[in-house]
Coordinates of C-alpha atoms in Angstrom, one line a residue:
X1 CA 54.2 208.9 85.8
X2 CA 54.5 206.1 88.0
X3 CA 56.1 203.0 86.6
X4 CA 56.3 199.7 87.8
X5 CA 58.2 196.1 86.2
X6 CA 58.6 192.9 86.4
X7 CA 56.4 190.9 89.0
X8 CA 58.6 190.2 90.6
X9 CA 57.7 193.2 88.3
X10 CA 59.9 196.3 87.6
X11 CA 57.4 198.5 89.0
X12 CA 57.8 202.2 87.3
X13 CA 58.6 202.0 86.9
X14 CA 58.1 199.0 89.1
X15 CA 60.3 195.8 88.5
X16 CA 59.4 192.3 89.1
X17 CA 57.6 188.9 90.3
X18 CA 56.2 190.9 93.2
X19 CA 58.7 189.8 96.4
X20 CA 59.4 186.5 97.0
X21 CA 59.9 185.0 100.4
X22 CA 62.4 181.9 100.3
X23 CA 62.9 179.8 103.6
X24 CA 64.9 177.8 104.4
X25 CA 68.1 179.8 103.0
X26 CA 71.9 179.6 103.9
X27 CA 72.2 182.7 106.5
X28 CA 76.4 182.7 105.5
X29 CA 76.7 182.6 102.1
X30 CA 80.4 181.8 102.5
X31 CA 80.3 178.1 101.7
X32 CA 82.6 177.3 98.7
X33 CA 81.4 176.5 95.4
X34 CA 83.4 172.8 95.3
X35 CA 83.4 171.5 98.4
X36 CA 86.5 170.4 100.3
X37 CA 88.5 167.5 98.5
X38 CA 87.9 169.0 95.1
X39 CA 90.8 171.0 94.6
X40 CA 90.1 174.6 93.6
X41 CA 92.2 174.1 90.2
X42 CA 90.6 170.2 89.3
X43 CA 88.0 172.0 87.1
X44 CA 84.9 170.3 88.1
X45 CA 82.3 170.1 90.6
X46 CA 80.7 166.9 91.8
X47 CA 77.8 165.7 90.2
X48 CA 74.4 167.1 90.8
X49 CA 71.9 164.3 91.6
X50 CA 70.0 162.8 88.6
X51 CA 68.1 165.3 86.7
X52 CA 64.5 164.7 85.7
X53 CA 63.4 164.8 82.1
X54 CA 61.2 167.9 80.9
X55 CA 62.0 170.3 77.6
X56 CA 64.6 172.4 79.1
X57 CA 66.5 169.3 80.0
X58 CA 66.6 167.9 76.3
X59 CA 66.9 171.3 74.7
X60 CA 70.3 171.8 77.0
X61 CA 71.5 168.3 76.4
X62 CA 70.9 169.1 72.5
X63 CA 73.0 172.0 72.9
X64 CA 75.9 171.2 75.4
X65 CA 76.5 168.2 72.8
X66 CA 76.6 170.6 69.9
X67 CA 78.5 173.5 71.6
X68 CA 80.3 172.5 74.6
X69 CA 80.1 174.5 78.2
X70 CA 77.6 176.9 78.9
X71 CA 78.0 180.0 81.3
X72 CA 75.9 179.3 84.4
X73 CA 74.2 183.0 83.3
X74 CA 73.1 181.0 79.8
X75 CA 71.8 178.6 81.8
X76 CA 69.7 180.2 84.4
X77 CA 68.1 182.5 81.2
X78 CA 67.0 179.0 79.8
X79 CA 65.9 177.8 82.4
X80 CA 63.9 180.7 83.9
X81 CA 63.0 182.3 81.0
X82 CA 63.0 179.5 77.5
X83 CA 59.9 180.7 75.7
X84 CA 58.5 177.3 75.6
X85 CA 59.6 175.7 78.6
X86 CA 61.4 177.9 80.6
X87 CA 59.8 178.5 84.5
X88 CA 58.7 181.9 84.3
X89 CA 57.4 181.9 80.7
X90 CA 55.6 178.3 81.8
X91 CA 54.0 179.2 84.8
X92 CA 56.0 180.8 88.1
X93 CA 55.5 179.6 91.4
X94 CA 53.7 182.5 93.4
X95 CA 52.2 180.4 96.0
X96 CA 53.9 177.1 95.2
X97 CA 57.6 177.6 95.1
X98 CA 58.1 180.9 96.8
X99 CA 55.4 183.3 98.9
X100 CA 55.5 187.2 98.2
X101 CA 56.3 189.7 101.3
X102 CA 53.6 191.6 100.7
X103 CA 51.4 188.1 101.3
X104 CA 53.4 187.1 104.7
X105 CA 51.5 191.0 106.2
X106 CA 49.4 193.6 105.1
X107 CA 51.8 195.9 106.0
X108 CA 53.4 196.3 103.1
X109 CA 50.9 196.4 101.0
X110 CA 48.1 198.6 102.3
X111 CA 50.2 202.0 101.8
X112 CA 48.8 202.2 97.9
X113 CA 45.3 201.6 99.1
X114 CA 46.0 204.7 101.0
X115 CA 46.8 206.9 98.2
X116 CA 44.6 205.5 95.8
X117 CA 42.2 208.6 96.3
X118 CA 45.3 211.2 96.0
X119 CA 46.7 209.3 92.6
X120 CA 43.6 209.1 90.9
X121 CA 43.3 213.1 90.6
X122 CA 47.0 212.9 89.0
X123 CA 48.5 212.0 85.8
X124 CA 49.9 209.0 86.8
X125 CA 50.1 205.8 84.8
X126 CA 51.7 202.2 85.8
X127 CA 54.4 200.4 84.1
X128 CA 55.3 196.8 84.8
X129 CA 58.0 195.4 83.4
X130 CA 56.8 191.2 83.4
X131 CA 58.4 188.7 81.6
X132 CA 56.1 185.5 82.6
X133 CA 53.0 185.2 80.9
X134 CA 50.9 183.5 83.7
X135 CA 52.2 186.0 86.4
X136 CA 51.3 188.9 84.2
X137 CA 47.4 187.2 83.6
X138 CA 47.6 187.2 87.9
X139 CA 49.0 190.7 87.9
X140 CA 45.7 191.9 85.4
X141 CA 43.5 189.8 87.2
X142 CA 44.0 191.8 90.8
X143 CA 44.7 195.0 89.6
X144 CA 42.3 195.7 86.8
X145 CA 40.0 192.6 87.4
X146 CA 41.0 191.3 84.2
X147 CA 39.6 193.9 82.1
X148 CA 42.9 194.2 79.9
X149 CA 43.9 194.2 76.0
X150 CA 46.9 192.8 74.0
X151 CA 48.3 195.9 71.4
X152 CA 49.5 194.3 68.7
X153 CA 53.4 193.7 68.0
X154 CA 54.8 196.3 66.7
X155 CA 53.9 198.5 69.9
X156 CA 56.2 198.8 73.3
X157 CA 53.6 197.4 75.9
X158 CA 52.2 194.0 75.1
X159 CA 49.1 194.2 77.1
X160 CA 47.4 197.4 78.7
X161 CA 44.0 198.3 81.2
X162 CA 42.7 200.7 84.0
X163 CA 43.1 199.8 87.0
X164 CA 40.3 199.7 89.8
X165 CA 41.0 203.3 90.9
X166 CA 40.9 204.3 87.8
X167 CA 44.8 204.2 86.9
X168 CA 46.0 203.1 83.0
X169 CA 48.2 200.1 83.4
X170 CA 50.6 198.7 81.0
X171 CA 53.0 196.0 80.8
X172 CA 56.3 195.8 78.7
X173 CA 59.2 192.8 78.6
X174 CA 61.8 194.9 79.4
X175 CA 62.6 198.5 80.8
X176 CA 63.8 199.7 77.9
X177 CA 60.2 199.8 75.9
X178 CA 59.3 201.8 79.1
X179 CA 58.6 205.1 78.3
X180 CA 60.9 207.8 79.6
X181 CA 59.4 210.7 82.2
X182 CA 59.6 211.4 85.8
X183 CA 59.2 208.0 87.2
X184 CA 59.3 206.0 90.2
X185 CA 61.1 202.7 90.4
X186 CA 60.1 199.8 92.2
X187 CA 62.1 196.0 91.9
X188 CA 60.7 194.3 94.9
X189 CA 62.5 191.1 94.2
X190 CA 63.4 191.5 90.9
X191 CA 67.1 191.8 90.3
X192 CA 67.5 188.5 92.5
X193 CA 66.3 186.2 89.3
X194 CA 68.2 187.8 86.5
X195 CA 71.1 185.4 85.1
X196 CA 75.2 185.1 86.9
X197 CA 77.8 184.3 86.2
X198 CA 80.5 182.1 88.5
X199 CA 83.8 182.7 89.1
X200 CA 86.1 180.9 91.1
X201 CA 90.1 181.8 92.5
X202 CA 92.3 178.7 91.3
X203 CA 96.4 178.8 91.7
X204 CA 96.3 179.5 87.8
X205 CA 94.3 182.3 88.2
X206 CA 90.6 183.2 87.9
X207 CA 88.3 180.9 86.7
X208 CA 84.7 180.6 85.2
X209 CA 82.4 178.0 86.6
X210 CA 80.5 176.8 83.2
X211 CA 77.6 173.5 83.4
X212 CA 78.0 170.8 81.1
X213 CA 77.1 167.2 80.7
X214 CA 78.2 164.8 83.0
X215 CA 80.2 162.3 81.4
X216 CA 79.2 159.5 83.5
X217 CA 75.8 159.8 83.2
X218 CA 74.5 161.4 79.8
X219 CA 71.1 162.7 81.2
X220 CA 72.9 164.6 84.1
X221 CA 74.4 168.2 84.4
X222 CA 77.4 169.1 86.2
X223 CA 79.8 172.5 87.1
X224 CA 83.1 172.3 85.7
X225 CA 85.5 175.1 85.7
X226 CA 87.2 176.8 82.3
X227 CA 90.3 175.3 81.2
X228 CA 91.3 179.0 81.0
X229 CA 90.4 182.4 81.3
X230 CA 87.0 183.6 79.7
X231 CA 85.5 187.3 78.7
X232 CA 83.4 187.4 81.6
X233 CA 87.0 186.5 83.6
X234 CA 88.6 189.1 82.2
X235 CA 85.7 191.9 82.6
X236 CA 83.7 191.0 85.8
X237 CA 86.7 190.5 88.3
X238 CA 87.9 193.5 90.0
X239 CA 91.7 193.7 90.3
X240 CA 90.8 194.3 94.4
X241 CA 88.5 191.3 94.3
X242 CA 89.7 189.3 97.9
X243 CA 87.0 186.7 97.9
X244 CA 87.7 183.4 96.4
X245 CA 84.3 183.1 94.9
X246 CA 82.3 185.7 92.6
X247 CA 79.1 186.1 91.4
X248 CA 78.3 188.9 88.7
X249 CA 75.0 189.5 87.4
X250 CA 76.1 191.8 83.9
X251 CA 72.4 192.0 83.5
X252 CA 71.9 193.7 87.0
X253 CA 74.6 196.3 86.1
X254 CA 72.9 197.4 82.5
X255 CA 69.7 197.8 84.7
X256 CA 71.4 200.4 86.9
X257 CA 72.7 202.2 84.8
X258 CA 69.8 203.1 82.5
X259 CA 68.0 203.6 85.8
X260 CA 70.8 205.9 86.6
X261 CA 70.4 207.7 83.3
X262 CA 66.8 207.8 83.5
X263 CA 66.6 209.4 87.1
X264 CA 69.7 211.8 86.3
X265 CA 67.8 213.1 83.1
X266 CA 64.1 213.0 84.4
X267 CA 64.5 213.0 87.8
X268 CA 62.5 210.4 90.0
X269 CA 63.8 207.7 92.1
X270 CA 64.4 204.2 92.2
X271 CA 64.0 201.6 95.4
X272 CA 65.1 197.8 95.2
X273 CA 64.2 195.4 97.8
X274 CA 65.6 192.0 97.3
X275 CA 68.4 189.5 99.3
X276 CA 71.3 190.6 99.3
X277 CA 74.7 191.5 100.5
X278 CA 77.6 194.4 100.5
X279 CA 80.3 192.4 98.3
X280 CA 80.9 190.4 100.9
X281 CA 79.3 186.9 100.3
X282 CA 80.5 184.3 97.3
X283 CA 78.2 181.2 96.7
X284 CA 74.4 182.6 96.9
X285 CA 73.2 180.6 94.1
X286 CA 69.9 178.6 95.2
X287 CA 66.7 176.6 94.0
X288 CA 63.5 176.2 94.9
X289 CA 60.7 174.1 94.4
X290 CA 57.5 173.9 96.6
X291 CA 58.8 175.7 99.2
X292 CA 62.0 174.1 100.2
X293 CA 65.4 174.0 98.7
X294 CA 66.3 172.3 95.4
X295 CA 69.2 171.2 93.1
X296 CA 69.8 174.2 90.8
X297 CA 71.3 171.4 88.0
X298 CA 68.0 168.9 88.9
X299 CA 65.1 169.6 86.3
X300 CA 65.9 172.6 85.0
X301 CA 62.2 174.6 84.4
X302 CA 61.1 173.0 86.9
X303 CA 62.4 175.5 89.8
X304 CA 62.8 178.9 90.8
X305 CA 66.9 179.8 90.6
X306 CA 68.2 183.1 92.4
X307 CA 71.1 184.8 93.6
X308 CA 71.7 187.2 96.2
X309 CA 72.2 190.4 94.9
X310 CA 75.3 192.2 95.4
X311 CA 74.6 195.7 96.3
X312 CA 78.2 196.6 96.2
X313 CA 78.3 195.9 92.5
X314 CA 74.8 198.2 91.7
X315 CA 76.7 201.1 93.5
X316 CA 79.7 200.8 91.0
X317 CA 77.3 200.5 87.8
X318 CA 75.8 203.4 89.0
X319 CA 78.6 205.2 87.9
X320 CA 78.2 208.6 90.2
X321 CA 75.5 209.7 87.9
X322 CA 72.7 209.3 90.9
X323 CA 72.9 208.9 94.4
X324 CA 72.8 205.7 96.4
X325 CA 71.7 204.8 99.9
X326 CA 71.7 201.6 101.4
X327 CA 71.6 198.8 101.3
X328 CA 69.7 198.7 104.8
X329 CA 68.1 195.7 106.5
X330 CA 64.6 195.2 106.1
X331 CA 63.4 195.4 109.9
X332 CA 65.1 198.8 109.9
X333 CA 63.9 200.5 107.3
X334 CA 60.1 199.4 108.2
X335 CA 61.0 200.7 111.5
X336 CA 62.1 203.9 109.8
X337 CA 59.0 203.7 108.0
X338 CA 56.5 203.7 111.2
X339 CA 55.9 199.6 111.3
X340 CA 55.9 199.5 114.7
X341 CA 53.2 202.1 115.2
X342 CA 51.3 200.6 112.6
X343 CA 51.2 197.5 114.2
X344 CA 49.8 199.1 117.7
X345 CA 47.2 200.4 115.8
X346 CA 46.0 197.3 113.8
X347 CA 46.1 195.9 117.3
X348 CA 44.1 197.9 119.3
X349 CA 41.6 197.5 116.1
X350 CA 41.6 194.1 116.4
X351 CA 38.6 192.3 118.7
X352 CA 39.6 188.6 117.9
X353 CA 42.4 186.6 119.2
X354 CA 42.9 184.7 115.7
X355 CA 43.5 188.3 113.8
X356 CA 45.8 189.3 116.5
X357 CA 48.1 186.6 116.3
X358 CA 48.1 186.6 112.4
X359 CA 49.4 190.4 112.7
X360 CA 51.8 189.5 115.2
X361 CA 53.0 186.0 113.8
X362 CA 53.8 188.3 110.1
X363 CA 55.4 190.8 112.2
X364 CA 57.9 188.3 113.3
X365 CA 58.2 187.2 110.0
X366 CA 59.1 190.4 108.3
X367 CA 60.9 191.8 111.5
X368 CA 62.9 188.8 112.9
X369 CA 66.5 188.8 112.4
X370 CA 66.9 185.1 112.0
X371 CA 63.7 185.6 109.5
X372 CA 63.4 188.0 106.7
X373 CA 64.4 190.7 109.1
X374 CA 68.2 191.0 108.4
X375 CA 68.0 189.2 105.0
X376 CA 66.0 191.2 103.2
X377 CA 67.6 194.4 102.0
X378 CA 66.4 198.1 100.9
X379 CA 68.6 200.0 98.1
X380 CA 67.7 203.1 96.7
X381 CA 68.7 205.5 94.2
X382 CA 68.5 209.1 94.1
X383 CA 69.3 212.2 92.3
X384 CA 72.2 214.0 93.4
X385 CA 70.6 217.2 94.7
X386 CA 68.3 215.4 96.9
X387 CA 71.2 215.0 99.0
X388 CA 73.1 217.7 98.7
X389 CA 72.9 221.0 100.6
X390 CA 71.6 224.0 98.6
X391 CA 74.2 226.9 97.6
X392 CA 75.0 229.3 100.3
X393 CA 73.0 231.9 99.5
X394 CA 69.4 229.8 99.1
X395 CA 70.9 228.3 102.5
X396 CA 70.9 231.7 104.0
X397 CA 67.6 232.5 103.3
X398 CA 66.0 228.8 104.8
X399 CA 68.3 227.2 107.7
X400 CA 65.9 224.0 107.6
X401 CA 67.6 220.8 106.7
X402 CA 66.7 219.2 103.6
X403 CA 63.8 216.3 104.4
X404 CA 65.0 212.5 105.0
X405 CA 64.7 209.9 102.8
X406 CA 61.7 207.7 104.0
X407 CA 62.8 204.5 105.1
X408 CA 66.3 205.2 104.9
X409 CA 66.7 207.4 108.3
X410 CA 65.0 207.2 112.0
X411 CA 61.4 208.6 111.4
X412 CA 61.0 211.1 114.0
X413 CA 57.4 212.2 115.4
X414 CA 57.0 215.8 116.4

């Protein structure tokens, strides 16, 4: 069973909106969340710049008046994902706000055209895991040409078809209603969306950064920090924590480990492609609208928010139930995946000029380090006896190594 999700679907499994390329985006991530002048114990944030009015705005007025501070993780959810208003459920920005990898070459996307004679003689069904109505009416329309169904409520997928090959598709709201079974996992820029929280290093100790209203101006957001410590102080920071400024996605965690329970159980595997860093970078949190960056407290609804994922973090949700590799930059696992000799032969294919500078202008794209190249991350997870070597006596009877992990190791021709 192959299952896929949210678009940037959870593919599966496969998660997610389906990739997302954002430029331009801060190459450091280092830069601290109040800028110099502040003081890291004042407790708030300068003023964002004057927010727009739209439904999200008034419904998080309403509510900051009625219940004070919200977590920056509330407010992300309501601004991404409010059923009325919120900029997934509303409409998503594939091709306004944000542009897919899989659009920027066909390199990336052309391996499932491949196999699409080899799956169709197999039991294998899709899964996607898609929160945003419109993007899952795009997702139908280009894989099943629109020939879908809504089930009614009471059943786990809210909308199933076949696919052009011939493939039953179904979509769900959330990997849990996924049904269990050897699976696949795909999050191609999934995890990046789901909500943080903010943490910041004062001299009184850790902590949260929270958005309220700013009290000179009424129709305005702003950070502030808690006057104290909060639950998501007290269970998100690591005691070894050095960097001065944290963000935690609990969300991201849960995620992990069912996909670690699910993999350890049924077997399968799970790869995540998204930005992303080791643990090592502290303010990643970003807008964008129409292609360019955007105030994340301006018109909330109105813009894509993310966070760079931190890799280090999935490893420990993991738990040591599965295996993990990675993260590894995206220019070197599509060279471990045979990009390169792809690319000779989609050029020596090519009889027009135009065609060959497309494939070598979205080589660039994807391959360049100052690009997507060393941005872009691959994480995978495994189970355990994938990796490890087989018991001495099976390994007595076959000296051959155990097979690499595509992508994740230099792909050797023989």
């Amino acid at each position: 069973m192959v299952q896929p999700w949210r678009s940037r679907p959870l593919l599966a499994a496969a998660l997610g909106l389906g990739g997302r390329r954002r430029l331009p985006r801060s190459r450091g991530g280092t830069a601290a969340l109040l800028p110099p002048g502040s003081g890291s114990g004042s407790g708030t944030a300068p003023a964002a710049r004057p927010c727009s009015g739209g439904g999200v705005l008034r419904h998080l007025l309403l509510k900051l008046r009625a219940t004070g501070p919200l977590t920056v993780a509330e407010y992300m959810r309501e601004a991404l994902t409010n059923p009325g208003q919120g900029y997934y459920t509303r409409r998503g920005g594939v091709g306004r706000d944000f542009v897919t990898a899989p659009e920027v070459s066909q390199v990336l996307g052309e391996v499932f055209n491949q196999l699409a004679s080899l799956l169709s003689k197999c039991d294998v069904s899709i899964h996607l895991v898609e929160v945003s109505p419109k993007l899952s009416e795009s997702q139908a329309q280009m894989l099943t040409g629109g020939k879908v169904q809504s089930n009614s409520e009471d059943e786990a997928a809210y909308m199933k078809g076949i696919s052009k090959t011939g493939i039953p598709i179904y979509w769900y709201r959330g990997i849990q209603d996924v049904p269990q079974g050897y699976s696949f996992y795909l999050a191609h820029e999934f995890l990046d969306a789901l909500p943080i929280h903010k943490f910041q290093r004062t001299e009184k100790g850790w902590r949260e950064v929270l958005v309220d209203i700013d009290p000179e101006a009424p129709d305005q957001l702003r950070f502030v920090l808690s006057p104290s410590s909060t639950p998501a102080t007290e269970n998100f920071i690591q005691p070894e924590e050095t960097r001065d400024h944290v963000e935690v996605c609990p969300e991201a965690g849960v995620l992990i480990q069912r996909l670690a329970c699910r993999i350890e159980k049924d077997g399968g595997a799970a790869l995540i492609a998204d930005y992303g860093h080791d643990g090592t970078k502290t303010d990643t949190f970003r807008g964008f609208q129409n292609h360019k960056l955007h105030d994340v407290l301006k018109a909330p609804g109105t813009a894509d928010l993310t966070a760079d994922v931190d890799f280090s973090y999935l490893r420990k949700m993991a738990q040591g139930k599965i295996a993990t590799l990675g993260p590894i930059k995206q220019r070197e696992f599509l060279k471990n995946m045979g990009v390169d000799l792809r690319m000779q032969v989609l050029l020596q294919n090519s009889h027009d000029s135009a065609t060959r500078e497309q494939l070598l202008h979205s080589y660039d794209m994807l391959m360049n380090p100052k690009k997507m190249g060393d941005r872009f991350h691959f994480f995978a997870l495994l189970p355990h006896y994938r990796l490890t070597q087989p018991h001495k006596e099976h390994h007595l009877q076959s000296k051959s190594p155990l097979p690499p992990v595509a992508g994740f190791g230099e792909l050797l021709l023989k």
